[in-house]
Short mmCIF file of C-alpha atoms in Angstrom, two decimals:
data_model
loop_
_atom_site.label_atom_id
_atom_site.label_comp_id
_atom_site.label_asym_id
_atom_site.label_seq_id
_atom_site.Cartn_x
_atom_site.Cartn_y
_atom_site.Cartn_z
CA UNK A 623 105.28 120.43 64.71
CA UNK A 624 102.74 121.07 67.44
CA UNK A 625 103.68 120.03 70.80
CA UNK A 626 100.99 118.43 73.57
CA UNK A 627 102.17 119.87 76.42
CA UNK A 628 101.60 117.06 79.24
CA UNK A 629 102.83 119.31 82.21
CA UNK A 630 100.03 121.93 81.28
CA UNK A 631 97.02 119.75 81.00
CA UNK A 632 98.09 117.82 83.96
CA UNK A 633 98.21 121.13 86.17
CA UNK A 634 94.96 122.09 84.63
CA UNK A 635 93.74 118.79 85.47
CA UNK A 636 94.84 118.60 89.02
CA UNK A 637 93.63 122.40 89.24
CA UNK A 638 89.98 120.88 88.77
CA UNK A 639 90.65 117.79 91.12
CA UNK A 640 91.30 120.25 94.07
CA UNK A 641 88.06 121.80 93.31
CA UNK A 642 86.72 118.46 92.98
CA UNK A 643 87.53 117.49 96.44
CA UNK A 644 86.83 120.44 98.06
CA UNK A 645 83.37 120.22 97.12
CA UNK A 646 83.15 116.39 98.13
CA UNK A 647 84.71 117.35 101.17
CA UNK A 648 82.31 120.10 102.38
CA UNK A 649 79.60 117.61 100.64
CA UNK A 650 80.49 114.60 103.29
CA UNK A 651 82.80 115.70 105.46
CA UNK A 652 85.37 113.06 104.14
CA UNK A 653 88.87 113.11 103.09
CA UNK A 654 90.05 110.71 100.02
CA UNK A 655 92.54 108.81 101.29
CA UNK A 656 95.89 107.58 99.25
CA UNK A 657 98.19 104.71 100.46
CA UNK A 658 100.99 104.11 99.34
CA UNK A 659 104.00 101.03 99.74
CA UNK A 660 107.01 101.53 99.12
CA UNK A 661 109.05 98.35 99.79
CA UNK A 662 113.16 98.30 99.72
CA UNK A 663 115.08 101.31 98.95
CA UNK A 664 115.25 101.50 94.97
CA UNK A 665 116.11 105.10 94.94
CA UNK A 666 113.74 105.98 91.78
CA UNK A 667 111.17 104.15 93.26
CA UNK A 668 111.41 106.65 96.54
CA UNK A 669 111.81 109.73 94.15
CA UNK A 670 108.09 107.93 92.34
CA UNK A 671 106.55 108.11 95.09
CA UNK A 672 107.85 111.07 96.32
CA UNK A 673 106.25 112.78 93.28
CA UNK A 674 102.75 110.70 94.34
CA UNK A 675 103.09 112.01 97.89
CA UNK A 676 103.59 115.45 97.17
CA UNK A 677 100.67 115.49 93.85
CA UNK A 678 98.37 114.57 96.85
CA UNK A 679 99.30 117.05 98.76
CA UNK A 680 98.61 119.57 95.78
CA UNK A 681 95.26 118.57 95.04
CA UNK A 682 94.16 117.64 99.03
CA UNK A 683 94.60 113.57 98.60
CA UNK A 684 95.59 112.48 102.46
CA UNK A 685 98.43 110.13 101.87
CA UNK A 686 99.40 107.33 104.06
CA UNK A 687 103.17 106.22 102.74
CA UNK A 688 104.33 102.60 103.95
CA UNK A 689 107.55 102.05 104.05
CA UNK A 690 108.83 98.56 104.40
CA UNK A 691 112.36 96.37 104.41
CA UNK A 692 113.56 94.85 101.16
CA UNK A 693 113.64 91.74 103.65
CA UNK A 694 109.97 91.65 103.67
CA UNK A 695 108.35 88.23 102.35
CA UNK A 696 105.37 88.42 100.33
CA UNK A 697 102.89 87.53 103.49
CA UNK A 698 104.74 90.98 105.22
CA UNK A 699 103.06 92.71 101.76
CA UNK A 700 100.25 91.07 101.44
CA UNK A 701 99.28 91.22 105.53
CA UNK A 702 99.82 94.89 105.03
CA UNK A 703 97.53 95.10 102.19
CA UNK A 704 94.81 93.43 103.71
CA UNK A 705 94.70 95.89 106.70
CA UNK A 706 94.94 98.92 104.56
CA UNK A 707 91.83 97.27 102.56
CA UNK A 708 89.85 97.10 105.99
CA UNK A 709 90.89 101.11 106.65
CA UNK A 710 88.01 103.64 106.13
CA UNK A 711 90.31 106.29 105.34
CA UNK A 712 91.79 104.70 102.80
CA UNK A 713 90.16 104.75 99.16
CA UNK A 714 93.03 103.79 97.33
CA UNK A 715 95.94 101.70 97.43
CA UNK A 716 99.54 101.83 95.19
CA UNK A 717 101.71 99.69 95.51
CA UNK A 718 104.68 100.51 94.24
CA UNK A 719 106.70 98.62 91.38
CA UNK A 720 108.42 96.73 90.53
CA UNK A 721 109.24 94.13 93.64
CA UNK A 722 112.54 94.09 94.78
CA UNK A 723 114.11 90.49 94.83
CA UNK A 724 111.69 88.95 92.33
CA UNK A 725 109.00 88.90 94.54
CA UNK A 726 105.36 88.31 93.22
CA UNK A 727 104.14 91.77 92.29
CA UNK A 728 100.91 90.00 90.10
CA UNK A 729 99.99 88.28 93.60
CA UNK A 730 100.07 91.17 95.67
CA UNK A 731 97.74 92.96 93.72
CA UNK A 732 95.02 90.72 93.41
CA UNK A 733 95.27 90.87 97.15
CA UNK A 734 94.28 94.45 96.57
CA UNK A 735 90.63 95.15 97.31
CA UNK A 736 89.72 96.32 93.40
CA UNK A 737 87.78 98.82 95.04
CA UNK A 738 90.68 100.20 96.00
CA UNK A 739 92.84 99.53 92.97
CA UNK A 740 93.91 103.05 91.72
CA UNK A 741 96.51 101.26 89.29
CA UNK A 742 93.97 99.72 87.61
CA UNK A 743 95.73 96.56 87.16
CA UNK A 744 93.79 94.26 89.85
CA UNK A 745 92.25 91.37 87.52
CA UNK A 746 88.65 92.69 87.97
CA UNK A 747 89.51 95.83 86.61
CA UNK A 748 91.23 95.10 83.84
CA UNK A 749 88.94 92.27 82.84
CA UNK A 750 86.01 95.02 82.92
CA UNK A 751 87.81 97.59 80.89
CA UNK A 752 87.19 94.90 78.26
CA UNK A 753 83.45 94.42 78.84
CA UNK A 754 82.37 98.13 78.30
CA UNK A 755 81.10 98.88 75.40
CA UNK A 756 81.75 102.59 75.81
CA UNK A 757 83.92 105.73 77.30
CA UNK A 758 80.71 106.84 78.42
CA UNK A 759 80.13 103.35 80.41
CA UNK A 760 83.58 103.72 81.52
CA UNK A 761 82.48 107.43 83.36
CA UNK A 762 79.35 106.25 84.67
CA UNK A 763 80.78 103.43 85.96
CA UNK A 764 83.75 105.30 87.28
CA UNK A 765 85.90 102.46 86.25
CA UNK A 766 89.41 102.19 87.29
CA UNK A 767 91.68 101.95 84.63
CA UNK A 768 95.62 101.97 84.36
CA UNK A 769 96.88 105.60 84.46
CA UNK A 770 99.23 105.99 81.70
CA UNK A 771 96.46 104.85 78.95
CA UNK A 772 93.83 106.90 81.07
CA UNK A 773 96.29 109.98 80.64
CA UNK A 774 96.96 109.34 76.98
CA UNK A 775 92.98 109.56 76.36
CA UNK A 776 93.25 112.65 78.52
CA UNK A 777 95.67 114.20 76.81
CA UNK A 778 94.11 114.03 73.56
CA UNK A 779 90.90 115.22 75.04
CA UNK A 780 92.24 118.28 76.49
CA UNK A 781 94.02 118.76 73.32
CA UNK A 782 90.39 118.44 71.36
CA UNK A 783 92.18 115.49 68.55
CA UNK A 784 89.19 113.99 67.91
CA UNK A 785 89.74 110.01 68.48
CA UNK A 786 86.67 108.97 66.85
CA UNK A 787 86.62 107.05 63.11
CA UNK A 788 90.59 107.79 63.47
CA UNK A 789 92.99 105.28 62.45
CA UNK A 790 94.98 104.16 65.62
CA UNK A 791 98.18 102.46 65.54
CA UNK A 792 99.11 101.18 69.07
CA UNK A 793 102.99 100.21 69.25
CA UNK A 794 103.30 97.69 72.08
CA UNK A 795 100.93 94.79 73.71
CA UNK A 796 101.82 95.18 77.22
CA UNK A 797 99.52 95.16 80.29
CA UNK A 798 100.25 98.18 81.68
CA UNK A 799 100.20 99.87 78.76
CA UNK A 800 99.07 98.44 74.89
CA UNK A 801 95.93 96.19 76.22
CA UNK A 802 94.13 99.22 78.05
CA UNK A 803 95.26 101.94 75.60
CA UNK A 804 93.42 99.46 72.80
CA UNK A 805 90.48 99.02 74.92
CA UNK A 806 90.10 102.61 75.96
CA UNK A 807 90.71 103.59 72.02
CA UNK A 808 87.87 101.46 71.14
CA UNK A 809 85.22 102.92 73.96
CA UNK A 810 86.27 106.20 71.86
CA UNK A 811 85.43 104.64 68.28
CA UNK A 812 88.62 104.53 66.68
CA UNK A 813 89.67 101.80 64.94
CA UNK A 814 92.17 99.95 66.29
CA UNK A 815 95.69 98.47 65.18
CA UNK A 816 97.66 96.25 67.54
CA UNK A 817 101.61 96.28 66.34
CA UNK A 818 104.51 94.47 68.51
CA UNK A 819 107.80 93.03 68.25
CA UNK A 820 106.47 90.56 65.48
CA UNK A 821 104.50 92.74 63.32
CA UNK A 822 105.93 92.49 59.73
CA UNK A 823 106.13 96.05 57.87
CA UNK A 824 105.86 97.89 61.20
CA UNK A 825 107.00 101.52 59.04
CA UNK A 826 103.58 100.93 56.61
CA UNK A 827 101.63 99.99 58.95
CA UNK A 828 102.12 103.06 61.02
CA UNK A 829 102.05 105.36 58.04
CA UNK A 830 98.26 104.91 57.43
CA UNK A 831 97.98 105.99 61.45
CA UNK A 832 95.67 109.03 62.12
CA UNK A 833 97.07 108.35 65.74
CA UNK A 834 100.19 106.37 66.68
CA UNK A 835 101.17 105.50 70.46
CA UNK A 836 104.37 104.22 71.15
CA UNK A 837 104.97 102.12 73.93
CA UNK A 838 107.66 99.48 73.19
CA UNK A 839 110.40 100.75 75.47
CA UNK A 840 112.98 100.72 72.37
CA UNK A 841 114.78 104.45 72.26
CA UNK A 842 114.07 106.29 69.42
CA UNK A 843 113.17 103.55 67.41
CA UNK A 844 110.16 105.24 65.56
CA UNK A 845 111.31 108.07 63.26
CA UNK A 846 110.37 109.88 60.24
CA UNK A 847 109.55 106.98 58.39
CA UNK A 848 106.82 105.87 60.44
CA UNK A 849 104.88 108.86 61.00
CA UNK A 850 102.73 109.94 58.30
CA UNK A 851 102.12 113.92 57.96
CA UNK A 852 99.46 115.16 60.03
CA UNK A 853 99.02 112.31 62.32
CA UNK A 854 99.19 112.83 66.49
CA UNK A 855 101.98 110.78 68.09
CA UNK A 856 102.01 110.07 71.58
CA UNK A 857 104.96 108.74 72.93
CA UNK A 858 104.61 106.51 76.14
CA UNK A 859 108.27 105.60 76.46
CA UNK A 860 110.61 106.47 78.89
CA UNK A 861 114.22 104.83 78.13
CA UNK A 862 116.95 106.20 80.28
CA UNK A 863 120.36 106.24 78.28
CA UNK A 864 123.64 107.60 79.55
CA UNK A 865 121.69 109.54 82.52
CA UNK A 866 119.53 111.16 79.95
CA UNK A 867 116.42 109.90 79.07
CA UNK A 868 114.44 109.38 75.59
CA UNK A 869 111.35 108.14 74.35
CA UNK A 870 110.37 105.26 71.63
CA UNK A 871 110.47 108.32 69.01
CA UNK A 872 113.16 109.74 67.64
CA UNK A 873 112.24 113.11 68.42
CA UNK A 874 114.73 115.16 66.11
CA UNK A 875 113.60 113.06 63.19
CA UNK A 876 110.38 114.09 62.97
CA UNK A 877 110.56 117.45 64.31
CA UNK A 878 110.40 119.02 61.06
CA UNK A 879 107.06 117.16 60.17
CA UNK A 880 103.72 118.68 60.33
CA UNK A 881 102.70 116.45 63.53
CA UNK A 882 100.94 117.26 67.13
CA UNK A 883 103.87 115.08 69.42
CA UNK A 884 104.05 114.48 72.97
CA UNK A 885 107.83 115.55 74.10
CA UNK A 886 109.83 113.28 77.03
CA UNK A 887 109.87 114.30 79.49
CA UNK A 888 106.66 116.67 80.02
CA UNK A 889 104.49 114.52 78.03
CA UNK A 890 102.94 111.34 78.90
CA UNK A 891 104.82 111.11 82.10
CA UNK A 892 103.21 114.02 84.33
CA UNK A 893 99.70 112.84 83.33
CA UNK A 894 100.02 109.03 84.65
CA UNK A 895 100.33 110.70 88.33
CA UNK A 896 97.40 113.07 87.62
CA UNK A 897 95.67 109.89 86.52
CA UNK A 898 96.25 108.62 90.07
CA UNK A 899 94.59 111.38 91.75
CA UNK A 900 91.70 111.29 89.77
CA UNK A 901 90.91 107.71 90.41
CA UNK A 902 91.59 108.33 93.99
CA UNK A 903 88.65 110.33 93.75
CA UNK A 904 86.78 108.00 92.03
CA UNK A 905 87.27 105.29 94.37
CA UNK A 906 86.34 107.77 97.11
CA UNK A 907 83.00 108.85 95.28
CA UNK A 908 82.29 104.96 95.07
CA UNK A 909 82.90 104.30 98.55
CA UNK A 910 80.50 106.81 100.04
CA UNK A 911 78.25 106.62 97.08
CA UNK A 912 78.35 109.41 95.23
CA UNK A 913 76.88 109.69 91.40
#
């Protein structure tokens, strides 16, 4: 078993970021700007963007943190939203899930300017993610795109797996996570396997993987028998059980396989912050202009 270590390639990441922005800094005299909103007081929420707060800090990312009551309405949200979008010193804009008393999360972020959208999940982004034709369209374009499937590419970049012609197997159809991890798998060339709750034969289906990415939020649901030998499994979920948390794979089934794994925690997790930061920067370089 080979492990991908997340936490490394995300401190090698955000190592380049700083230089990144130092150079853009001394280039236009400009500081990218990170805003975040934080509304209630879900206590891993606050520790989430905590981490955000303090990655900025790391990398030289000005934050502006908003903190607002769990009594706010949606127009309190949304009125805040629109005058961050107005803010010059502001590039980006998270807002922090999910809602607290089922308030429209999917309506607050449209009213996010998609310019600012480092979450990647205003409408406009995630409809153009599906236009491009490839990664290289995606970098010139400097596309926002959701960071835990922009992290997952990442991570098999840095770790040179080669995604192209490769089998891909992508456990899970969500929003967040399945949709843009297919799309951003097929801007790479692979060919591309959507599985879900009612896929029939999940375990064969997943055998003939080159590449398998779990993200179905079940706890070690995918063992052994899914995995075929040699393939690189990424695994996106984070499933918190009896204070300790586990992923969709069942990590000690398959540790004895000849695999390349990502563990949890230190895998996928550290990289969807990085991912952040990076379009943070991207958004800035769009603002002023910047090829």
């Amino acid at each position: 078993m080979k492990i991908i270590n997340g936490k490394e390639i995300s401190q090698k990441i955000r190592f380049e970021l700083k230089e990144k922005i130092e150079l853009l800094t001394k280039k236009t005299g400009k500081q990218p700007g990170l805003a975040t909103i934080l509304v209630g007081e879900d206590p891993a929420s606050k520790v989430y963007v905590g981490s955000k707060i303090k990655a900025c800090e790391q990398v030289g990312i000005k934050s502006y943190h908003n903190h607002i009551s769990e009594t706010a309405s949606i127009e309190d949200i949304i009125s805040l939203i629109e005058k961050l979008n107005k803010d010059k010193n502001i590039h980006g804009i998270l807002l922090q899930l999910p809602l607290p008393n089922k308030l429209d999360a999917d309506r607050c972020i449209r009213a996010i300017d998609y310019n600012k959208d480092v979450d990647g999940l205003h409408p406009y982004n995630a409809g153009m993610l599906t236009l491009v034709k490839s990664w290289d369209e995606i970098v010139k374009q400097k596309l926002l795109v959701s960071c835990t499937p922009m992290g997952v590419i990442y991570l098999l970049k840095y770790s040179n797996i080669d995604i192209a012609g490769k089998n891909v197997v992508i456990i899970g159809r969500s929003n967040l996570v399945g949709k843009p991890v297919s799309m951003l798998m097929l801007s790479n060339n692979a060919t591309v396997t959507m599985a879900h709750s009612r896929t029939q034969n999940l375990n064969e289906i997943t055998k003939k993987a080159d590449i398998v990415v779990a993200a179905i939020g079940k706890a070690k649901f995918i063992n052994k028998d899914f995995i075929n030998d040699g393939a690189t499994v990424i695994d996106v979920g984070i499933n918190r059980v009896e204070g300790k948390l586990y992923g969709d794979v069942d990590f000690d089934s398959v540790k004895d396989m000849n695999i390349s794994i990502t563990p949890v925690p230190g895998g996928v997790g550290p990289m969807t912050i990085t991912m952040l930061l990076h379009n943070t920067i991207l958004a800035f370089e769009k603002y002023n202009s910047i090829i």
